[in-house]
mmCIF file of N, CA and C in Angstrom:
data_model
loop_
_atom_site.group_PDB
_atom_site.id
_atom_site.type_symbol
_atom_site.label_atom_id
_atom_site.label_comp_id
_atom_site.label_asym_id
_atom_site.label_seq_id
_atom_site.Cartn_x
_atom_site.Cartn_y
_atom_site.Cartn_z
ATOM 1 N N MET Y 27 136.318 191.568 266.030
ATOM 2 C CA MET Y 27 135.421 191.913 267.097
ATOM 3 C C MET Y 27 135.497 193.396 267.306
ATOM 4 N N GLU Y 28 136.614 193.995 267.156
ATOM 5 C CA GLU Y 28 136.757 195.540 267.634
ATOM 6 C C GLU Y 28 135.989 196.253 266.582
ATOM 7 N N HIS Y 29 135.774 195.750 265.167
ATOM 8 C CA HIS Y 29 134.860 196.360 264.343
ATOM 9 C C HIS Y 29 133.546 196.321 264.727
ATOM 10 N N VAL Y 30 133.016 195.271 265.221
ATOM 11 C CA VAL Y 30 131.706 195.106 265.801
ATOM 12 C C VAL Y 30 131.480 196.139 266.816
ATOM 13 N N LYS Y 31 132.447 196.096 267.775
ATOM 14 C CA LYS Y 31 132.067 197.166 268.802
ATOM 15 C C LYS Y 31 132.085 198.632 268.341
ATOM 16 N N ALA Y 32 133.038 198.980 267.400
ATOM 17 C CA ALA Y 32 133.007 200.226 266.906
ATOM 18 C C ALA Y 32 131.774 200.597 266.184
ATOM 19 N N LEU Y 33 131.358 199.675 265.404
ATOM 20 C CA LEU Y 33 130.031 199.839 264.690
ATOM 21 C C LEU Y 33 128.898 199.985 265.541
ATOM 22 N N ALA Y 34 128.801 199.288 266.763
ATOM 23 C CA ALA Y 34 127.743 199.482 267.645
ATOM 24 C C ALA Y 34 127.716 200.787 268.417
ATOM 25 N N ILE Y 35 128.843 201.270 268.596
ATOM 26 C CA ILE Y 35 129.125 202.554 269.205
ATOM 27 C C ILE Y 35 128.624 203.690 268.312
ATOM 28 N N LYS Y 36 128.985 203.510 267.066
ATOM 29 C CA LYS Y 36 128.719 204.489 266.042
ATOM 30 C C LYS Y 36 127.130 204.506 265.755
ATOM 31 N N ALA Y 37 126.571 203.218 265.803
ATOM 32 C CA ALA Y 37 125.189 203.020 265.546
ATOM 33 C C ALA Y 37 124.323 203.716 266.562
ATOM 34 N N VAL Y 38 124.630 203.535 267.851
ATOM 35 C CA VAL Y 38 123.998 204.236 268.976
ATOM 36 C C VAL Y 38 124.065 205.608 268.946
ATOM 37 N N MET Y 39 125.297 206.213 268.705
ATOM 38 C CA MET Y 39 125.575 207.662 268.587
ATOM 39 C C MET Y 39 124.657 208.279 267.463
ATOM 40 N N THR Y 40 124.760 207.609 266.282
ATOM 41 C CA THR Y 40 124.064 208.027 265.124
ATOM 42 C C THR Y 40 122.641 208.099 265.370
ATOM 43 N N LEU Y 41 122.061 206.915 265.771
ATOM 44 C CA LEU Y 41 120.600 206.803 266.128
ATOM 45 C C LEU Y 41 120.033 207.770 267.108
ATOM 46 N N ALA Y 42 120.755 208.039 268.081
ATOM 47 C CA ALA Y 42 120.438 208.967 269.115
ATOM 48 C C ALA Y 42 120.319 210.350 268.413
ATOM 49 N N VAL Y 43 121.385 210.646 267.705
ATOM 50 C CA VAL Y 43 121.314 212.113 267.091
ATOM 51 C C VAL Y 43 120.245 212.218 266.144
ATOM 52 N N LEU Y 44 120.108 211.293 265.243
ATOM 53 C CA LEU Y 44 119.129 211.348 264.158
ATOM 54 C C LEU Y 44 117.719 211.245 264.786
ATOM 55 N N PHE Y 45 117.459 210.506 265.985
ATOM 56 C CA PHE Y 45 116.116 210.424 266.520
ATOM 57 C C PHE Y 45 115.761 211.751 267.099
ATOM 58 N N ILE Y 46 116.688 212.332 267.925
ATOM 59 C CA ILE Y 46 116.594 213.687 268.406
ATOM 60 C C ILE Y 46 116.252 214.803 267.362
ATOM 61 N N VAL Y 47 117.185 214.865 266.382
ATOM 62 C CA VAL Y 47 116.985 215.838 265.228
ATOM 63 C C VAL Y 47 115.811 215.548 264.393
ATOM 64 N N LEU Y 48 115.843 214.344 263.816
ATOM 65 C CA LEU Y 48 114.698 214.044 262.842
ATOM 66 C C LEU Y 48 113.414 213.682 263.358
ATOM 67 N N GLY Y 49 113.632 212.727 264.383
ATOM 68 C CA GLY Y 49 112.392 212.101 264.825
ATOM 69 C C GLY Y 49 111.536 213.215 265.571
ATOM 70 N N LEU Y 50 112.270 213.855 266.794
ATOM 71 C CA LEU Y 50 111.477 214.771 267.569
ATOM 72 C C LEU Y 50 111.456 216.176 266.923
ATOM 73 N N GLY Y 51 112.459 216.586 266.130
ATOM 74 C CA GLY Y 51 112.548 217.837 265.545
ATOM 75 C C GLY Y 51 111.838 217.986 264.280
ATOM 76 N N PHE Y 52 111.795 217.079 263.519
ATOM 77 C CA PHE Y 52 111.168 217.233 262.247
ATOM 78 C C PHE Y 52 109.959 216.136 261.971
ATOM 79 N N GLY Y 53 109.629 215.322 262.788
ATOM 80 C CA GLY Y 53 108.596 214.563 262.804
ATOM 81 C C GLY Y 53 108.631 213.283 261.873
ATOM 82 N N VAL Y 54 110.177 212.821 261.629
ATOM 83 C CA VAL Y 54 110.277 211.602 260.859
ATOM 84 C C VAL Y 54 110.107 210.428 261.676
ATOM 85 N N SER Y 55 109.346 209.445 261.053
ATOM 86 C CA SER Y 55 109.007 208.349 261.694
ATOM 87 C C SER Y 55 110.312 207.445 262.234
ATOM 88 N N PHE Y 56 110.156 206.808 263.312
ATOM 89 C CA PHE Y 56 111.312 206.005 263.876
ATOM 90 C C PHE Y 56 111.901 205.034 262.880
ATOM 91 N N ALA Y 57 110.972 204.349 262.149
ATOM 92 C CA ALA Y 57 111.446 203.475 261.044
ATOM 93 C C ALA Y 57 112.275 204.039 260.037
ATOM 94 N N ASN Y 58 111.924 205.321 259.608
ATOM 95 C CA ASN Y 58 112.791 205.930 258.698
ATOM 96 C C ASN Y 58 114.021 206.518 259.342
ATOM 97 N N VAL Y 59 114.009 206.875 260.562
ATOM 98 C CA VAL Y 59 115.176 207.207 261.308
ATOM 99 C C VAL Y 59 116.214 206.017 261.437
ATOM 100 N N VAL Y 60 115.669 204.887 261.593
ATOM 101 C CA VAL Y 60 116.585 203.582 261.714
ATOM 102 C C VAL Y 60 117.114 203.308 260.327
ATOM 103 N N LEU Y 61 116.339 203.383 259.351
ATOM 104 C CA LEU Y 61 116.820 203.238 257.947
ATOM 105 C C LEU Y 61 117.936 204.135 257.608
ATOM 106 N N ILE Y 62 117.824 205.300 257.851
ATOM 107 C CA ILE Y 62 118.846 206.422 257.611
ATOM 108 C C ILE Y 62 120.097 206.241 258.451
ATOM 109 N N THR Y 63 119.950 205.683 259.749
ATOM 110 C CA THR Y 63 121.052 205.327 260.523
ATOM 111 C C THR Y 63 121.835 204.201 259.815
ATOM 112 N N VAL Y 64 121.218 203.224 259.368
ATOM 113 C CA VAL Y 64 121.816 202.005 258.851
ATOM 114 C C VAL Y 64 122.660 202.424 257.631
ATOM 115 N N VAL Y 65 121.953 203.113 256.692
ATOM 116 C CA VAL Y 65 122.610 203.609 255.458
ATOM 117 C C VAL Y 65 123.898 204.542 255.826
ATOM 118 N N LEU Y 66 123.596 205.480 256.588
ATOM 119 C CA LEU Y 66 124.644 206.494 256.939
ATOM 120 C C LEU Y 66 125.727 205.738 257.585
ATOM 121 N N GLY Y 67 125.373 204.940 258.510
ATOM 122 C CA GLY Y 67 126.487 204.207 259.380
ATOM 123 C C GLY Y 67 127.365 203.315 258.449
ATOM 124 N N ALA Y 68 126.807 202.555 257.571
ATOM 125 C CA ALA Y 68 127.659 201.806 256.658
ATOM 126 C C ALA Y 68 128.550 202.568 255.779
ATOM 127 N N VAL Y 69 127.878 203.659 255.101
ATOM 128 C CA VAL Y 69 128.855 204.514 254.189
ATOM 129 C C VAL Y 69 129.754 205.215 254.855
ATOM 130 N N SER Y 70 129.498 205.936 256.122
ATOM 131 C CA SER Y 70 130.415 206.701 256.826
ATOM 132 C C SER Y 70 131.523 205.884 257.499
ATOM 133 N N TYR Y 71 131.173 204.661 257.956
ATOM 134 C CA TYR Y 71 132.172 203.959 258.660
ATOM 135 C C TYR Y 71 133.304 203.368 257.648
ATOM 136 N N LEU Y 72 132.690 202.969 256.480
ATOM 137 C CA LEU Y 72 133.729 202.546 255.304
ATOM 138 C C LEU Y 72 134.629 203.761 254.851
ATOM 139 N N ALA Y 73 134.004 204.830 254.433
ATOM 140 C CA ALA Y 73 134.546 205.888 253.796
ATOM 141 C C ALA Y 73 135.279 206.571 254.887
ATOM 142 N N GLY Y 74 134.604 207.170 255.817
ATOM 143 C CA GLY Y 74 135.253 208.264 256.782
ATOM 144 C C GLY Y 74 136.175 207.632 257.701
ATOM 145 N N ASP Y 75 135.874 206.484 258.419
ATOM 146 C CA ASP Y 75 136.576 206.100 259.561
ATOM 147 C C ASP Y 75 137.550 205.034 259.085
ATOM 148 N N LEU Y 76 137.305 204.243 258.122
ATOM 149 C CA LEU Y 76 138.375 203.124 257.888
ATOM 150 C C LEU Y 76 139.197 203.663 256.776
ATOM 151 N N TYR Y 77 138.882 204.565 255.833
ATOM 152 C CA TYR Y 77 139.648 205.094 254.635
ATOM 153 C C TYR Y 77 140.257 206.380 254.827
ATOM 154 N N ILE Y 78 139.312 207.431 255.139
ATOM 155 C CA ILE Y 78 139.830 208.700 255.056
ATOM 156 C C ILE Y 78 140.630 209.020 256.405
ATOM 157 N N LEU Y 79 140.189 208.574 257.486
ATOM 158 C CA LEU Y 79 140.750 208.975 258.778
ATOM 159 C C LEU Y 79 142.269 208.423 258.774
ATOM 160 N N PRO Y 80 142.590 207.155 258.538
ATOM 161 C CA PRO Y 80 143.942 206.853 258.547
ATOM 162 C C PRO Y 80 144.817 207.577 257.508
ATOM 163 N N LYS Y 81 144.367 208.062 256.515
ATOM 164 C CA LYS Y 81 145.130 208.878 255.493
ATOM 165 C C LYS Y 81 145.204 210.238 255.800
ATOM 166 N N THR Y 82 144.411 210.802 256.662
ATOM 167 C CA THR Y 82 144.416 212.251 256.903
ATOM 168 C C THR Y 82 144.559 212.547 258.426
ATOM 169 N N ASN Y 83 143.552 213.330 258.880
ATOM 170 C CA ASN Y 83 143.595 213.642 260.356
ATOM 171 C C ASN Y 83 142.081 213.574 260.863
ATOM 172 N N ASN Y 84 141.964 213.812 262.126
ATOM 173 C CA ASN Y 84 140.638 213.763 262.721
ATOM 174 C C ASN Y 84 139.614 214.818 262.182
ATOM 175 N N MET Y 85 140.236 216.088 262.024
ATOM 176 C CA MET Y 85 139.482 217.239 261.530
ATOM 177 C C MET Y 85 139.058 216.963 260.069
ATOM 178 N N THR Y 86 139.954 216.449 259.279
ATOM 179 C CA THR Y 86 139.455 216.181 257.916
ATOM 180 C C THR Y 86 138.474 215.135 257.632
ATOM 181 N N ALA Y 87 138.661 214.071 258.515
ATOM 182 C CA ALA Y 87 137.814 212.965 258.638
ATOM 183 C C ALA Y 87 136.223 213.423 259.020
ATOM 184 N N ALA Y 88 136.400 214.224 260.105
ATOM 185 C CA ALA Y 88 135.128 214.624 260.590
ATOM 186 C C ALA Y 88 134.355 215.532 259.596
ATOM 187 N N ALA Y 89 135.147 216.266 259.057
ATOM 188 C CA ALA Y 89 134.470 217.333 257.855
ATOM 189 C C ALA Y 89 133.934 216.422 256.743
ATOM 190 N N ALA Y 90 134.629 215.353 256.357
ATOM 191 C CA ALA Y 90 134.178 214.426 255.387
ATOM 192 C C ALA Y 90 132.942 213.713 255.786
ATOM 193 N N ASP Y 91 132.988 213.196 257.046
ATOM 194 C CA ASP Y 91 131.749 212.541 257.588
ATOM 195 C C ASP Y 91 130.504 213.621 257.705
ATOM 196 N N ALA Y 92 130.775 214.802 258.093
ATOM 197 C CA ALA Y 92 129.670 215.850 257.910
ATOM 198 C C ALA Y 92 129.128 215.919 256.445
ATOM 199 N N GLY Y 93 130.027 215.942 255.496
ATOM 200 C CA GLY Y 93 129.453 216.073 254.114
ATOM 201 C C GLY Y 93 128.668 214.829 253.654
ATOM 202 N N VAL Y 94 129.198 213.641 254.151
ATOM 203 C CA VAL Y 94 128.574 212.341 253.791
ATOM 204 C C VAL Y 94 127.124 212.365 254.522
ATOM 205 N N ALA Y 95 127.149 212.728 255.802
ATOM 206 C CA ALA Y 95 125.948 212.845 256.579
ATOM 207 C C ALA Y 95 125.007 213.734 255.912
ATOM 208 N N PHE Y 96 125.303 214.903 255.636
ATOM 209 C CA PHE Y 96 124.497 215.742 254.884
ATOM 210 C C PHE Y 96 123.793 215.159 253.750
ATOM 211 N N LEU Y 97 124.634 214.751 252.829
ATOM 212 C CA LEU Y 97 124.202 214.289 251.524
ATOM 213 C C LEU Y 97 123.205 213.047 251.866
ATOM 214 N N VAL Y 98 123.529 211.917 252.609
ATOM 215 C CA VAL Y 98 122.726 210.856 252.921
ATOM 216 C C VAL Y 98 121.437 211.159 253.431
ATOM 217 N N VAL Y 99 121.579 211.928 254.499
ATOM 218 C CA VAL Y 99 120.258 212.339 255.334
ATOM 219 C C VAL Y 99 119.387 213.229 254.264
ATOM 220 N N TRP Y 100 119.992 214.282 253.562
ATOM 221 C CA TRP Y 100 119.249 215.108 252.798
ATOM 222 C C TRP Y 100 118.471 214.188 251.593
ATOM 223 N N LEU Y 101 119.272 213.412 250.976
ATOM 224 C CA LEU Y 101 118.686 212.534 249.810
ATOM 225 C C LEU Y 101 117.664 211.600 250.416
ATOM 226 N N MET Y 102 117.880 210.927 251.491
ATOM 227 C CA MET Y 102 116.931 210.048 251.962
ATOM 228 C C MET Y 102 115.628 210.660 252.486
ATOM 229 N N LEU Y 103 115.783 211.830 253.114
ATOM 230 C CA LEU Y 103 114.610 212.563 253.630
ATOM 231 C C LEU Y 103 113.717 213.046 252.310
ATOM 232 N N TRP Y 104 114.373 213.505 251.404
ATOM 233 C CA TRP Y 104 113.811 213.896 250.121
ATOM 234 C C TRP Y 104 113.057 212.771 249.386
ATOM 235 N N ALA Y 105 113.812 211.600 249.500
ATOM 236 C CA ALA Y 105 113.132 210.363 248.899
ATOM 237 C C ALA Y 105 111.910 209.930 249.549
ATOM 238 N N ILE Y 106 111.949 210.243 250.990
ATOM 239 C CA ILE Y 106 110.639 209.701 251.564
ATOM 240 C C ILE Y 106 109.492 210.783 251.625
ATOM 241 N N GLY Y 107 109.792 211.936 250.778
ATOM 242 C CA GLY Y 107 108.685 212.826 250.698
ATOM 243 C C GLY Y 107 108.747 214.200 251.428
ATOM 244 N N MET Y 108 109.985 214.436 252.120
ATOM 245 C CA MET Y 108 109.925 215.653 252.822
ATOM 246 C C MET Y 108 110.427 216.764 251.797
ATOM 247 N N ALA Y 109 109.826 218.054 251.936
ATOM 248 C CA ALA Y 109 110.214 218.935 251.021
ATOM 249 C C ALA Y 109 111.716 219.261 251.073
ATOM 250 N N ALA Y 110 112.275 219.626 249.816
ATOM 251 C CA ALA Y 110 113.735 219.642 249.827
ATOM 252 C C ALA Y 110 114.457 220.581 250.564
ATOM 253 N N GLY Y 111 113.772 221.788 250.910
ATOM 254 C CA GLY Y 111 114.247 222.923 251.925
ATOM 255 C C GLY Y 111 114.268 222.319 253.310
ATOM 256 N N THR Y 112 113.243 221.841 253.680
ATOM 257 C CA THR Y 112 113.171 221.252 255.045
ATOM 258 C C THR Y 112 113.975 220.108 255.171
ATOM 259 N N ALA Y 113 114.239 219.317 254.216
ATOM 260 C CA ALA Y 113 115.075 218.173 254.266
ATOM 261 C C ALA Y 113 116.566 218.684 254.454
ATOM 262 N N ALA Y 114 116.859 219.719 253.633
ATOM 263 C CA ALA Y 114 118.189 220.257 253.825
ATOM 264 C C ALA Y 114 118.435 220.841 255.122
ATOM 265 N N LEU Y 115 117.661 221.414 255.765
ATOM 266 C CA LEU Y 115 117.809 222.099 256.968
ATOM 267 C C LEU Y 115 117.891 220.962 258.095
ATOM 268 N N ALA Y 116 117.166 220.004 257.950
ATOM 269 C CA ALA Y 116 117.151 218.763 258.852
ATOM 270 C C ALA Y 116 118.629 218.048 258.682
ATOM 271 N N ALA Y 117 118.946 218.028 257.400
ATOM 272 C CA ALA Y 117 120.186 217.280 257.204
ATOM 273 C C ALA Y 117 121.364 218.156 257.711
ATOM 274 N N LEU Y 118 121.250 219.384 257.510
ATOM 275 C CA LEU Y 118 122.408 220.322 258.014
ATOM 276 C C LEU Y 118 122.592 220.180 259.602
ATOM 277 N N ILE Y 119 121.478 220.302 260.201
ATOM 278 C CA ILE Y 119 121.484 220.226 261.660
ATOM 279 C C ILE Y 119 122.164 218.801 262.005
ATOM 280 N N SER Y 120 121.550 217.832 261.473
ATOM 281 C CA SER Y 120 122.090 216.389 261.726
ATOM 282 C C SER Y 120 123.592 216.375 261.518
ATOM 283 N N ALA Y 121 123.977 216.926 260.279
ATOM 284 C CA ALA Y 121 125.310 216.683 259.857
ATOM 285 C C ALA Y 121 126.269 217.338 260.907
ATOM 286 N N VAL Y 122 125.957 218.469 261.279
ATOM 287 C CA VAL Y 122 126.837 219.355 262.298
ATOM 288 C C VAL Y 122 126.970 218.577 263.641
ATOM 289 N N VAL Y 123 125.800 217.988 264.055
ATOM 290 C CA VAL Y 123 125.972 217.339 265.507
ATOM 291 C C VAL Y 123 126.763 216.010 265.247
ATOM 292 N N ILE Y 124 126.368 215.260 264.169
ATOM 293 C CA ILE Y 124 127.034 214.064 263.855
ATOM 294 C C ILE Y 124 128.644 214.335 263.760
ATOM 295 N N ALA Y 125 129.056 215.323 263.084
ATOM 296 C CA ALA Y 125 130.426 215.648 262.849
ATOM 297 C C ALA Y 125 131.126 215.899 264.295
ATOM 298 N N ILE Y 126 130.286 216.503 265.156
ATOM 299 C CA ILE Y 126 130.968 216.784 266.383
ATOM 300 C C ILE Y 126 131.109 215.272 267.241
ATOM 301 N N GLY Y 127 130.116 214.370 267.011
ATOM 302 C CA GLY Y 127 130.291 213.145 267.600
ATOM 303 C C GLY Y 127 131.409 212.278 266.970
ATOM 304 N N GLU Y 128 131.527 212.483 265.681
ATOM 305 C CA GLU Y 128 132.535 211.797 264.952
ATOM 306 C C GLU Y 128 133.956 212.090 265.310
ATOM 307 N N TYR Y 129 134.137 213.322 265.610
ATOM 308 C CA TYR Y 129 135.433 213.805 266.129
ATOM 309 C C TYR Y 129 135.882 212.943 267.260
ATOM 310 N N PHE Y 130 135.089 212.744 268.275
ATOM 311 C CA PHE Y 130 135.324 211.870 269.374
ATOM 312 C C PHE Y 130 135.335 210.416 269.097
ATOM 313 N N PHE Y 131 134.643 209.911 268.228
ATOM 314 C CA PHE Y 131 134.505 208.649 267.737
ATOM 315 C C PHE Y 131 135.893 208.294 267.016
ATOM 316 N N HIS Y 132 136.405 209.266 266.183
ATOM 317 C CA HIS Y 132 137.679 208.947 265.623
ATOM 318 C C HIS Y 132 138.918 208.819 266.517
ATOM 319 N N GLN Y 133 138.808 209.350 267.759
ATOM 320 C CA GLN Y 133 139.798 209.186 268.713
ATOM 321 C C GLN Y 133 139.745 207.560 269.053
ATOM 322 N N TYR Y 134 138.602 207.149 269.234
ATOM 323 C CA TYR Y 134 138.388 205.818 269.607
ATOM 324 C C TYR Y 134 138.864 204.891 268.457
ATOM 325 N N ILE Y 135 138.597 205.222 267.265
ATOM 326 C CA ILE Y 135 139.154 204.500 266.042
ATOM 327 C C ILE Y 135 140.564 204.334 265.986
ATOM 328 N N SER Y 136 141.214 205.630 266.230
ATOM 329 C CA SER Y 136 142.721 205.718 266.145
ATOM 330 C C SER Y 136 143.312 204.972 267.299
ATOM 331 N N ASP Y 137 142.807 204.999 268.425
ATOM 332 C CA ASP Y 137 143.217 204.253 269.674
ATOM 333 C C ASP Y 137 143.280 202.814 269.310
ATOM 334 N N LYS Y 138 142.241 202.323 268.784
ATOM 335 C CA LYS Y 138 142.042 200.779 268.444
ATOM 336 C C LYS Y 138 142.659 200.402 267.175
ATOM 337 N N ASP Y 139 143.238 201.447 266.343
ATOM 338 C CA ASP Y 139 144.076 201.169 265.196
ATOM 339 C C ASP Y 139 143.248 200.294 264.192
ATOM 340 N N LEU Y 140 142.023 200.802 263.804
ATOM 341 C CA LEU Y 140 141.102 200.128 262.997
ATOM 342 C C LEU Y 140 141.085 200.455 261.620
ATOM 343 N N GLY Y 141 141.831 201.406 261.247
ATOM 344 C CA GLY Y 141 141.792 201.919 259.832
ATOM 345 C C GLY Y 141 142.245 200.929 258.803
ATOM 346 N N MET Y 142 142.055 201.145 257.468
ATOM 347 C CA MET Y 142 142.355 200.279 256.453
ATOM 348 C C MET Y 142 143.717 200.013 256.433
ATOM 349 N N ASN Y 143 144.541 201.001 256.796
ATOM 350 C CA ASN Y 143 146.113 200.821 256.802
ATOM 351 C C ASN Y 143 146.693 200.348 258.055
ATOM 352 N N SER Y 144 145.827 199.730 258.846
ATOM 353 C CA SER Y 144 146.310 199.376 260.246
ATOM 354 C C SER Y 144 146.775 197.845 260.132
ATOM 355 N N GLY Y 145 147.465 197.551 261.277
ATOM 356 C CA GLY Y 145 147.924 196.235 261.444
ATOM 357 C C GLY Y 145 148.722 195.543 260.313
ATOM 358 N N ARG Y 146 148.184 194.385 259.901
ATOM 359 C CA ARG Y 146 148.840 193.648 258.846
ATOM 360 C C ARG Y 146 148.669 194.266 257.537
ATOM 361 N N ASN Y 147 147.785 195.244 257.318
ATOM 362 C CA ASN Y 147 147.593 195.897 256.131
ATOM 363 C C ASN Y 147 148.391 197.078 255.906
ATOM 364 N N ARG Y 148 149.071 197.548 256.809
ATOM 365 C CA ARG Y 148 149.857 198.691 256.835
ATOM 366 C C ARG Y 148 150.999 198.533 255.796
ATOM 367 N N ARG Y 149 151.293 199.704 255.029
ATOM 368 C CA ARG Y 149 152.348 199.536 254.124
ATOM 369 C C ARG Y 149 153.759 199.685 254.909
ATOM 370 N N TRP Y 150 154.686 199.460 254.034
ATOM 371 C CA TRP Y 150 156.166 199.553 254.799
ATOM 372 C C TRP Y 150 156.243 200.932 255.281
ATOM 373 N N GLU Y 151 156.682 201.217 256.527
ATOM 374 C CA GLU Y 151 156.913 202.516 256.994
ATOM 375 C C GLU Y 151 158.437 202.766 257.098
ATOM 376 N N THR Y 152 158.825 203.985 256.836
ATOM 377 C CA THR Y 152 160.193 204.190 256.935
ATOM 378 C C THR Y 152 160.766 204.283 258.351
ATOM 379 N N SER Y 153 161.866 203.837 258.784
ATOM 380 C CA SER Y 153 162.430 203.996 259.999
ATOM 381 C C SER Y 153 163.939 204.359 259.799
ATOM 382 N N SER Y 154 164.417 204.634 260.965
ATOM 383 C CA SER Y 154 165.830 205.139 260.861
ATOM 384 C C SER Y 154 166.919 204.023 260.931
ATOM 385 N N ASP Y 155 166.318 202.719 260.995
ATOM 386 C CA ASP Y 155 167.058 201.472 261.118
ATOM 387 C C ASP Y 155 167.695 201.141 259.659
ATOM 388 N N HIS Y 156 167.081 201.717 258.637
ATOM 389 C CA HIS Y 156 167.648 201.416 257.217
ATOM 390 C C HIS Y 156 168.923 201.995 256.874
#
């Protein structure tokens, strides 16, 4: 259930950012904003939040999320017919704002211990008891 809550938080954050930047700033339709949000959310949650974050730190994971956001948004905007340069600018702005939001979202993920190596899946940790 915690993953559903985390995905919902991420979806609302990403949709808000992409609607403001892409929808209001670049005239992308709401349907395309929603589609980009779903694709980006799925990719970045699995890669950045559940895999990279537990193995590195918040800044590294936020930087990785920025890179993923840039690529996904740019490629999807380009695929729907936006000029490559305009799509790159829209993707860059989106990626920077999303990375800032992801930094705070990662704190939530870490507090809830939702990474791939959390809970029962965590590898043996060294302790001073051995």
